Short mmCIF file of C-alpha atoms and ligand atoms in Angstrom, two decimals:
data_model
loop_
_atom_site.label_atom_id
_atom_site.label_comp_id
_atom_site.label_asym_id
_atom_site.label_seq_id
_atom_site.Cartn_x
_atom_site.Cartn_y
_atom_site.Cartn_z
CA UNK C 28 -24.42 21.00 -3.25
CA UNK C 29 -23.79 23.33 -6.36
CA UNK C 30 -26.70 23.88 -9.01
CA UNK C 31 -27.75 20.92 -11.36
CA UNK C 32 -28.16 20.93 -14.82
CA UNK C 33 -31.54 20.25 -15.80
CA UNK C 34 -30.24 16.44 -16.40
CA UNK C 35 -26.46 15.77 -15.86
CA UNK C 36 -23.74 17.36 -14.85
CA UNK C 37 -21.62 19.95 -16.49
CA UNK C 38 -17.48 19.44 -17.00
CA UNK C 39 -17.01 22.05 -13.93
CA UNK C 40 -19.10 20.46 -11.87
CA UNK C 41 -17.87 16.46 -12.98
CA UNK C 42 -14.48 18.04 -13.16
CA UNK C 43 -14.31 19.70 -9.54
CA UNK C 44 -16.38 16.08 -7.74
CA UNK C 45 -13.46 13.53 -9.56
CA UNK C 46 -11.35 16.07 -7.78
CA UNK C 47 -12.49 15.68 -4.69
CA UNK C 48 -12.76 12.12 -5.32
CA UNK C 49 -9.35 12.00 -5.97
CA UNK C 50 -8.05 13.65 -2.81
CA UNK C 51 -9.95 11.22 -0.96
CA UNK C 52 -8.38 8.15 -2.77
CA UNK C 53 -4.89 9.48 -2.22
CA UNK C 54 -5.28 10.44 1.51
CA UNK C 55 -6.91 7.00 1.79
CA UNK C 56 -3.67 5.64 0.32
CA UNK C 57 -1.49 7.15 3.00
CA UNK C 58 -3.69 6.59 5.24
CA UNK C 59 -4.00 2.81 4.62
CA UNK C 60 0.10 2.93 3.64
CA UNK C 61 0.51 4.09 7.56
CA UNK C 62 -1.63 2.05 9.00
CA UNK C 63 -0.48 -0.91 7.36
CA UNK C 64 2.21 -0.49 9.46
CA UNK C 65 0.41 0.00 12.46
CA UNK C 66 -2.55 -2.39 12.67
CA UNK C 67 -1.39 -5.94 14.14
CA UNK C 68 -3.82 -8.69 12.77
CA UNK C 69 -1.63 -9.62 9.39
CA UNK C 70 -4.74 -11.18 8.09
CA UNK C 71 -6.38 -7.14 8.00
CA UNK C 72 -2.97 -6.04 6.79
CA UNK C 73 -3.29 -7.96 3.60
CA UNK C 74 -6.74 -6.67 3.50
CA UNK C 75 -5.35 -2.92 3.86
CA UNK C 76 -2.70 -3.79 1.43
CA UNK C 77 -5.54 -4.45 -1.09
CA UNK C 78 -7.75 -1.84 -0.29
CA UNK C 79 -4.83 0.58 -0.77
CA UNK C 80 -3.76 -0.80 -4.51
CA UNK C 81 -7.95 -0.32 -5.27
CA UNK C 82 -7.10 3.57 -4.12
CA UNK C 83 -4.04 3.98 -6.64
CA UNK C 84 -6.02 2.22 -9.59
CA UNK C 85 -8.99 5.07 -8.70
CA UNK C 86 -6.68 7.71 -8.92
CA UNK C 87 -5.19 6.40 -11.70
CA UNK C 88 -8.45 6.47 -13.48
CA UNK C 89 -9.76 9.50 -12.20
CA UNK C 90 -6.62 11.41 -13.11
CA UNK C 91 -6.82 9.86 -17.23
CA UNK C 92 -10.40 11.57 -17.16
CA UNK C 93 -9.49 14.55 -15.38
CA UNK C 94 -6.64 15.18 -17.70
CA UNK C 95 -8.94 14.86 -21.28
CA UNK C 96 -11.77 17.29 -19.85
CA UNK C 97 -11.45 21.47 -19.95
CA UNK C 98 -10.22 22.70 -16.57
CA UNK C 99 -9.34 19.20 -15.66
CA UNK C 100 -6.47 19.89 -14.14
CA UNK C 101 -5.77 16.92 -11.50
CA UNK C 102 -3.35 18.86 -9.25
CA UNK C 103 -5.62 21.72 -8.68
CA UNK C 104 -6.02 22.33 -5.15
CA UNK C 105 -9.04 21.27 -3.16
CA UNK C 106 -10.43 22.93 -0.50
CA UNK C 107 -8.98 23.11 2.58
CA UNK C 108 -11.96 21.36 4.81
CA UNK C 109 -11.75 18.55 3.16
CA UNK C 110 -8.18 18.52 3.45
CA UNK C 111 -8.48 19.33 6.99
CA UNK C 112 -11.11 16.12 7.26
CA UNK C 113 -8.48 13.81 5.52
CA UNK C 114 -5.81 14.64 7.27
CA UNK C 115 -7.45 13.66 10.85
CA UNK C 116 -8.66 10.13 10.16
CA UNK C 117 -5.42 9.41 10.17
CA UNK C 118 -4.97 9.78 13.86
CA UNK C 119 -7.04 7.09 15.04
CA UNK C 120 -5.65 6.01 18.63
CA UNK C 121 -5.48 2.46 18.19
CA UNK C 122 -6.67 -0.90 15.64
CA UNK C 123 -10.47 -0.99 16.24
CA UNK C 124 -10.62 3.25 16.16
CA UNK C 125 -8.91 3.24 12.74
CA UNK C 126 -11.03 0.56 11.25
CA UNK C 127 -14.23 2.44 12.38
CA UNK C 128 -13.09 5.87 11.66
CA UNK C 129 -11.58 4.96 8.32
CA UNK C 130 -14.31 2.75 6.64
CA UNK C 131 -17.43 2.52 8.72
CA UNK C 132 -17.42 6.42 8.43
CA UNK C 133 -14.91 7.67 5.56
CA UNK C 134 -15.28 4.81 3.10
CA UNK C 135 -18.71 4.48 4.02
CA UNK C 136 -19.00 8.33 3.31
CA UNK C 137 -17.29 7.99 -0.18
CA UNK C 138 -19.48 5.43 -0.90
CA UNK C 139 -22.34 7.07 -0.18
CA UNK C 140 -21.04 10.00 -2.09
CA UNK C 141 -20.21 8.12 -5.34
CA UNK C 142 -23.91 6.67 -5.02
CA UNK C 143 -25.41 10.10 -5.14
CA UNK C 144 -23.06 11.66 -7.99
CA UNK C 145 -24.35 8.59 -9.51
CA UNK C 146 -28.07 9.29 -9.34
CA UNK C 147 -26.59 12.86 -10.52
CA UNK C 148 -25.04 12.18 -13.64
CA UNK C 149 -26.30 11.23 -17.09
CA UNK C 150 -25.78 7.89 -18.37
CA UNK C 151 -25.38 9.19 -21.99
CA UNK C 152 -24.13 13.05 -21.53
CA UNK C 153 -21.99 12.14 -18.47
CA UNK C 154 -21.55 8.48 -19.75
CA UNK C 155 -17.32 8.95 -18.76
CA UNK C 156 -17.83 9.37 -15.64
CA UNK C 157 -21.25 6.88 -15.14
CA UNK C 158 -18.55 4.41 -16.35
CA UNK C 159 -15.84 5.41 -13.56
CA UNK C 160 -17.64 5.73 -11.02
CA UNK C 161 -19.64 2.36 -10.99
CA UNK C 162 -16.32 1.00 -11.58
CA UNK C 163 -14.97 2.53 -8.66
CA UNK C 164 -18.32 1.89 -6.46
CA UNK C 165 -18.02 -1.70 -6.71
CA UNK C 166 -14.37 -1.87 -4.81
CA UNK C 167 -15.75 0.45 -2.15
CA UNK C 168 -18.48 -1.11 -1.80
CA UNK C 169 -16.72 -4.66 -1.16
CA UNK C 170 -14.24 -2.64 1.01
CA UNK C 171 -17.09 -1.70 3.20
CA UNK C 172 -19.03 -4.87 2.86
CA UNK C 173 -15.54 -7.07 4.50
CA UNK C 174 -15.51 -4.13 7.63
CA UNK C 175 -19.10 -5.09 8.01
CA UNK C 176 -18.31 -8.13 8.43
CA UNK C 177 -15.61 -7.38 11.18
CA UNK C 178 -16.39 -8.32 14.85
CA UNK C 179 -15.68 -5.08 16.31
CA UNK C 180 -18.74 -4.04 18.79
CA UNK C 181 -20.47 -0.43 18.81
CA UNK C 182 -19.15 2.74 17.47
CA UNK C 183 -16.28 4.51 19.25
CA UNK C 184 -15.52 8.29 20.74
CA UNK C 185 -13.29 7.69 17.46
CA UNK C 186 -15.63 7.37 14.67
CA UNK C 187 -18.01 10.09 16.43
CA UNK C 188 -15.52 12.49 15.83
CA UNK C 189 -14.79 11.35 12.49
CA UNK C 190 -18.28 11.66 11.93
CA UNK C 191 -18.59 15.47 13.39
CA UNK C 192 -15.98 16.42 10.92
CA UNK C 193 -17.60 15.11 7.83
CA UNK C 194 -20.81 16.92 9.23
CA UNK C 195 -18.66 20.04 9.88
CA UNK C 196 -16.94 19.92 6.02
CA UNK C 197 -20.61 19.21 4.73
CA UNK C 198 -19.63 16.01 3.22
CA UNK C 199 -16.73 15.37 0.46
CA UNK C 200 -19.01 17.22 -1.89
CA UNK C 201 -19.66 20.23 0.44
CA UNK C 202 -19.08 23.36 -0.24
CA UNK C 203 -19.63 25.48 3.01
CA UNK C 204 -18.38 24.14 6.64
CA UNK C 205 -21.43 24.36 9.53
CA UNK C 206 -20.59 25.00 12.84
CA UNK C 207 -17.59 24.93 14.74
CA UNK C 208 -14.75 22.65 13.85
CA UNK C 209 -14.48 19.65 16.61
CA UNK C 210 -12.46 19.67 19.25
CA UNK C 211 -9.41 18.22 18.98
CA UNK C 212 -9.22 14.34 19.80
CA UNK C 213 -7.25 13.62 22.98
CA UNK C 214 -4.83 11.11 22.07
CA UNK C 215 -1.62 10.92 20.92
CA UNK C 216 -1.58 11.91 16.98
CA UNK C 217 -0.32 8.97 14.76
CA UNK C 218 3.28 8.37 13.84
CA UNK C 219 4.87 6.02 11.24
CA UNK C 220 6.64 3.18 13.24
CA UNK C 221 9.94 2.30 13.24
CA UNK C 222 9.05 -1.22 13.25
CA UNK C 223 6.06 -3.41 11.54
CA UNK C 224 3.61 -3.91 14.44
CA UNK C 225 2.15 -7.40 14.87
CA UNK C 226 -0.58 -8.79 17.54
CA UNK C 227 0.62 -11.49 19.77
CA UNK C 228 -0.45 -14.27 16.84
CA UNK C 229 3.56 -13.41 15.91
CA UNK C 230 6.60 -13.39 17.60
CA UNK C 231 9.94 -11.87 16.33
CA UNK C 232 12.59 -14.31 15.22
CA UNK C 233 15.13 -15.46 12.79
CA UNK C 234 14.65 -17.58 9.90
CA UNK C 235 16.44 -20.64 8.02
CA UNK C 236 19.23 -18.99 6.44
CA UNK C 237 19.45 -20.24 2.34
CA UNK C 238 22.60 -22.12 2.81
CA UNK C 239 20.64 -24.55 5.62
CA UNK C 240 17.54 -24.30 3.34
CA UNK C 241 19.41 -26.11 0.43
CA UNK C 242 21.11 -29.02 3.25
CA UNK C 243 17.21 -29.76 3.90
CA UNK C 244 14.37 -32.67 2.43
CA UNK C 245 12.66 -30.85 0.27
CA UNK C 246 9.22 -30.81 2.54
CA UNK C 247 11.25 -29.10 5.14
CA UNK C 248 12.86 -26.89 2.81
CA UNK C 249 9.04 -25.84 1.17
CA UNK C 250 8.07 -24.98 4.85
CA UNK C 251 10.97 -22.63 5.29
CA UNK C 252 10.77 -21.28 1.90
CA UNK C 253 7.38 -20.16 2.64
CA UNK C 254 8.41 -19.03 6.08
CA UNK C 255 10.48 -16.87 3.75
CA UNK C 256 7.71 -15.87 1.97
CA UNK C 257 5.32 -15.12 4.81
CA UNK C 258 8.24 -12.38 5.89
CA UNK C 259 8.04 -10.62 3.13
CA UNK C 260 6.13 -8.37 5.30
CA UNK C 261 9.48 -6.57 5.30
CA UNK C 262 9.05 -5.44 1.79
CA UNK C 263 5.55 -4.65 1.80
CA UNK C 264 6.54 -2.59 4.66
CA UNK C 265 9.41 -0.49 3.36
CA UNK C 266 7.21 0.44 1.07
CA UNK C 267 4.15 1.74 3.07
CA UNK C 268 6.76 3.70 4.63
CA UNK C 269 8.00 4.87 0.82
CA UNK C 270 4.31 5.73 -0.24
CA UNK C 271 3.56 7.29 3.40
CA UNK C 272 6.47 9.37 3.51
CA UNK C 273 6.62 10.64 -0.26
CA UNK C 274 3.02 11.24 0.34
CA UNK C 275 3.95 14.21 1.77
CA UNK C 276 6.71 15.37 -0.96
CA UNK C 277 7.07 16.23 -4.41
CA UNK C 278 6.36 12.93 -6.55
CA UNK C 279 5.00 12.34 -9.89
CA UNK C 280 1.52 10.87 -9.61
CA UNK C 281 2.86 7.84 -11.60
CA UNK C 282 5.86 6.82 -8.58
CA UNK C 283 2.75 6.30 -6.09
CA UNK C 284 1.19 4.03 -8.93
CA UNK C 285 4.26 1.91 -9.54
CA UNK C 286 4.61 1.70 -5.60
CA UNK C 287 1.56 1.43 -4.86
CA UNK C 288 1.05 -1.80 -6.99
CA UNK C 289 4.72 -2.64 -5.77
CA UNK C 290 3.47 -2.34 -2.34
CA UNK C 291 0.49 -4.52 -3.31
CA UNK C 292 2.62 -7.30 -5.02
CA UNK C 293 5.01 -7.63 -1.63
CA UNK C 294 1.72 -8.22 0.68
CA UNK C 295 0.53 -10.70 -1.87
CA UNK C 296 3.83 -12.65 -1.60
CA UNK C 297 3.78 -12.71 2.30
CA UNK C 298 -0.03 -13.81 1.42
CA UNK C 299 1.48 -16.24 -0.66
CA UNK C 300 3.50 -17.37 2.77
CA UNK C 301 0.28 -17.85 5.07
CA UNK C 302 -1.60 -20.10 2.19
CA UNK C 303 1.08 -22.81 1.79
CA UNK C 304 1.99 -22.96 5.19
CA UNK C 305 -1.19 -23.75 6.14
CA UNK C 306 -1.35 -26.15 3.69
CA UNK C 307 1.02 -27.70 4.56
CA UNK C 308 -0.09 -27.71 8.22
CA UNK C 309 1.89 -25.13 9.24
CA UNK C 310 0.67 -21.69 10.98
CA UNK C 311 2.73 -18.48 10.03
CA UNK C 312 3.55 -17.51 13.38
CA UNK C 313 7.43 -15.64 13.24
CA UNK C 314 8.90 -13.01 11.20
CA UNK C 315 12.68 -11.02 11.32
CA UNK C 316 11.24 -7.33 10.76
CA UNK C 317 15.57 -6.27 10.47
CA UNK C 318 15.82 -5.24 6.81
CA UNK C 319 12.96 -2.97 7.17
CA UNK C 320 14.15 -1.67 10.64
CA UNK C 321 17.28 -0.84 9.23
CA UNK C 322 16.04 0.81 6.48
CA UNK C 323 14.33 3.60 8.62
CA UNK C 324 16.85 6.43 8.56
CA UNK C 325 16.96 6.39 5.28
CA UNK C 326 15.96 8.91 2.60
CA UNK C 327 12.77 7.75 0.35
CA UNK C 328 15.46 7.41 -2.43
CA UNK C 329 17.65 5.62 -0.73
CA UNK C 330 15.50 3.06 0.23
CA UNK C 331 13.72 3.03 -3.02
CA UNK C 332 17.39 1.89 -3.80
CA UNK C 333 18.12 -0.45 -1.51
CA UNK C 334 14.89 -2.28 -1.86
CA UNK C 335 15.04 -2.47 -5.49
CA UNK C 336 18.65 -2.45 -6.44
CA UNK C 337 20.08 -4.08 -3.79
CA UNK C 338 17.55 -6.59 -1.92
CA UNK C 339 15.87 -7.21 -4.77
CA UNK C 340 18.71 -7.93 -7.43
CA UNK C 341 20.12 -10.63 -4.39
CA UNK C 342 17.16 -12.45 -4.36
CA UNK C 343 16.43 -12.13 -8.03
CA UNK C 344 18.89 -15.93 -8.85
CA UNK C 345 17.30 -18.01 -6.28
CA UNK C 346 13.81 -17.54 -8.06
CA UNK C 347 14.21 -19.45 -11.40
CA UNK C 348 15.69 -22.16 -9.54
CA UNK C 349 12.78 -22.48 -7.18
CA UNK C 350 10.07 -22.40 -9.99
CA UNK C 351 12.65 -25.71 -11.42
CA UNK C 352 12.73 -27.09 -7.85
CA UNK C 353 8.98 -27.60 -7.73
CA UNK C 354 8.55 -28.77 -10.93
CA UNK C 355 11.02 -31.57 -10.82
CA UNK C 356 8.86 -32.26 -6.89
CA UNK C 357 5.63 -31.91 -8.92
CA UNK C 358 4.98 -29.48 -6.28
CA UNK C 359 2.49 -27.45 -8.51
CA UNK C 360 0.97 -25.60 -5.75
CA UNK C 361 4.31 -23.95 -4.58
CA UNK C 362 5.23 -23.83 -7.94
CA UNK C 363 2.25 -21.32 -8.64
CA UNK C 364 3.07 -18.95 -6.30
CA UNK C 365 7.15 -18.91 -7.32
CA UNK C 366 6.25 -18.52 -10.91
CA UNK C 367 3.96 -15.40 -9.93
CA UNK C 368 6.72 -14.51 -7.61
CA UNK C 369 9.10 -14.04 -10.54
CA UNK C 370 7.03 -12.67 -12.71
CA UNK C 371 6.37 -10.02 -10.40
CA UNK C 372 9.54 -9.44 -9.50
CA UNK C 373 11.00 -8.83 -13.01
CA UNK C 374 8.72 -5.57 -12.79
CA UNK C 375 9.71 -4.61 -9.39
CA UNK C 376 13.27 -4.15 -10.53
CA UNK C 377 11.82 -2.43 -13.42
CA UNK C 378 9.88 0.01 -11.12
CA UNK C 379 13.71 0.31 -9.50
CA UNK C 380 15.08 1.44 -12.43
CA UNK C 381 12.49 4.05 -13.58
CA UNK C 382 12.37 6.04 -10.14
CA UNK C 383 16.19 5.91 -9.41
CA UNK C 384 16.78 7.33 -12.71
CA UNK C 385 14.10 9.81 -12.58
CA UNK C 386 15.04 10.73 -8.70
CA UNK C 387 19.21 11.23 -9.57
CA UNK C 388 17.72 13.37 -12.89
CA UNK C 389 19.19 16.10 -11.34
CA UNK C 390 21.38 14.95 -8.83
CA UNK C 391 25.74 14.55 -9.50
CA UNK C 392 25.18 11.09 -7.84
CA UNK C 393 24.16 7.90 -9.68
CA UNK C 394 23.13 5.14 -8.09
CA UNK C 395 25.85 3.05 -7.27
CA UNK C 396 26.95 6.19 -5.01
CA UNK C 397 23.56 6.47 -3.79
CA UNK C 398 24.04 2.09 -2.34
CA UNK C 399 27.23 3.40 -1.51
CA UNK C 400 25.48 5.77 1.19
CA UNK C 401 22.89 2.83 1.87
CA UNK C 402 25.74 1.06 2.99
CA UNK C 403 27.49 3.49 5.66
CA UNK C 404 24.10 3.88 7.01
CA UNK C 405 24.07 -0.34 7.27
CA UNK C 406 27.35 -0.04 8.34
CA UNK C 407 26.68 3.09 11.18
CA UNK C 408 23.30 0.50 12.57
CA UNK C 409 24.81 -2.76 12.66
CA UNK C 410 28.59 -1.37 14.36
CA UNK C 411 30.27 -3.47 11.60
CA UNK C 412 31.86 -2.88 8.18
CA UNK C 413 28.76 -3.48 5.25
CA UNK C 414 30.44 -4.90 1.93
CA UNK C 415 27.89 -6.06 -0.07
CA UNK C 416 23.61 -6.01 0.64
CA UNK C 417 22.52 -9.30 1.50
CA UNK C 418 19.63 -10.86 3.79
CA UNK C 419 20.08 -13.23 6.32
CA UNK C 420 17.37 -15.51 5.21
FE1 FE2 N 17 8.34 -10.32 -3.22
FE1 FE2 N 18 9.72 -7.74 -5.00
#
């Protein structure tokens, strides 16, 4: 721990924690983007899904305040234990390691840390960053508070080692290492997959296709429109694999926020799914993973493309219909979610716009070339000539 002030904390020392603070956040949001992908109870996926737009939002802040203070610079590198430290939890070998390595030891950590900078910092000369941080606190602390409340038995080999390394790194804070760095974990290291992974509480099928939805009674066609809406899983997944892969590139700061709270909306849609179906007696139980399977040789661009200018602009008509639908069935609970729906979705084509533009800056292509591409690839998975993007549901 560096030198105090008498009372407070100076800008280089604020300056350099928010910095820290920040790399945390942002590995968290990989992190939480991969595993997202990874873990299969959908309930804790929505859970991750909100945990992961809290980490954006900090970073967000963080990054306003780091930018007004001297030697605030918000890219400046951080050192390379910590680094080193965020880069493992990632690896967790399976659901109930990740969940323990990643909040009952790193979350828990941050939290911990944040508590301390906050018995550190003046209330008055440091009052920017009191303000943040308690802020911030109270997400963590609810994120850590709901993995309390998890059924998930003792600590693992897992969060041990997730535990040395904080101990090795001398906490996010730290400024020397002790002792040697662990040994390596034997397990497999994690990879994004190719698929959205899902316990046995969901199988893999198709869904009512649009054309069958409009032959149905409207109660019918409410339960398959929020089958629909259950599935939009798929979204929410191609972009956790967007924000886990660009992680790793050269992106603006301000293309993880729009995704991240893109990311956020699509899990909150599929949320949208599992409330009125059970409602309406119904337990979500299927989903057709295809458009995000097909989606994964694809470029970040490309699929920030064909998510946004393509998917999204074919389902953009159906959605002011639906909101009219419901009201004439004074249906006002479905209507509530389709007129957030909508609302939401008029920004996510907005997001589309921004970061295709701002990706092609440089580029001879524009973005009817880059669908173009999006559709040989369709073309090359599915072994049949791809015209036009559509869904089949
Ligand atoms: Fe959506
Ligand atoms: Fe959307």
């Amino acid at each position: 721990m560096d030198t105090l002030l008498v009372n407070g904390l100076s800008i280089a020392q604020t300056s350099t924690r928010l910095r820290n603070l920040v790399a945390v956040e942002r590995a968290r949001l990989k992190i939480l983007a991969g595993w997202f992908l990874r873990l299969g109870d959908f309930e804790r996926k929505y859970k991750l899904a909100y945990h992961l737009y809290d980490a954006a939002e900090h970073v967000t802040w963080m990054r306003a305040r780091l930018k007004e203070m001297r030697s605030g610079n918000p890219d400046a590198s951080i050192r390379p234990e910590l680094k080193a430290l965020l880069e493992e939890v990632l690896h967790a070998p399976d659901d109930t390691a990740f969940l323990q390595g990643f909040y009952g030891v790193l979350t828990r950590q941050l939290v911990q840390t944040i508590e301390d900078d906050l018995t550190q910092v003046d209330p008055v000369g440091n009052a920017n960053e009191h303000r943040l941080l308690r802020r911030i606190l109270l997400d963590l602390q609810a994120q850590v508070a709901w993995y309390d409340s998890l059924p998930l038995g003792g600590d693992s080999a897992w969060a041990e080692h997730v535990s040395a390394w904080v101990t090795h790194i001398g906490g996010i804070h730290g400024q020397d290492a002790t002792g040697d760095k662990p040994a390596a974990f034997a397990a497999p290291r994690f990879e994004r997959p190719a698929t959205i992974v899902f316990d046995d509480k969901i199988t893999i099928g198709s869904l009512a296709s649009y054309e069958d939805r409009l032959q149905m009674s409207p109660e019918q066609a409410t339960v398959e429109q929020f089958r629909v809406f259950f599935n939009e899983f798929y979204a929410a997944a191609l972009l956790a694999s967007i924000l886990f892969d660009a992680s790793d590139g050269d992106y603006p700061w301000e293309f993880f926020a729009d995704f991240s709270r893109h990311f956020w909306d699509e899990a909150r849609h599929s949320e949208f799914g599992t409330v009125r179906l059970r409602e309406l007696g119904v337990e979500p139980d299927r989903v057709n993973p295809i458009l995000y399977e097909e989606s994964q040789g694809l470029p970040v661009l490309h699929r920030v493309a064909y998510l946004t200018r393509g998917l999204e602009a074919y389902f953009m008509p159906r959605k002011p219909k639906r909101m009219k639908e419901y009201e004439t069935n004074g249906d006002d609970r479905s209507q509530l979610f389709a007129d957030q729906d909508w609302s939401d979705e008029i920004n996510h084509v907005r997001y589309g716009s921004r970061w295709t533009d701002h990706l092609l800056e440089e580029d001879y292509r524009d973005v009817q070339d880059v669908i173009e591409e999006v559709k040989q690839h369709l073309t090359r998975m599915r072994g049949t000539p791809v015209t036009d993007i559509n869904a089949p549901f």
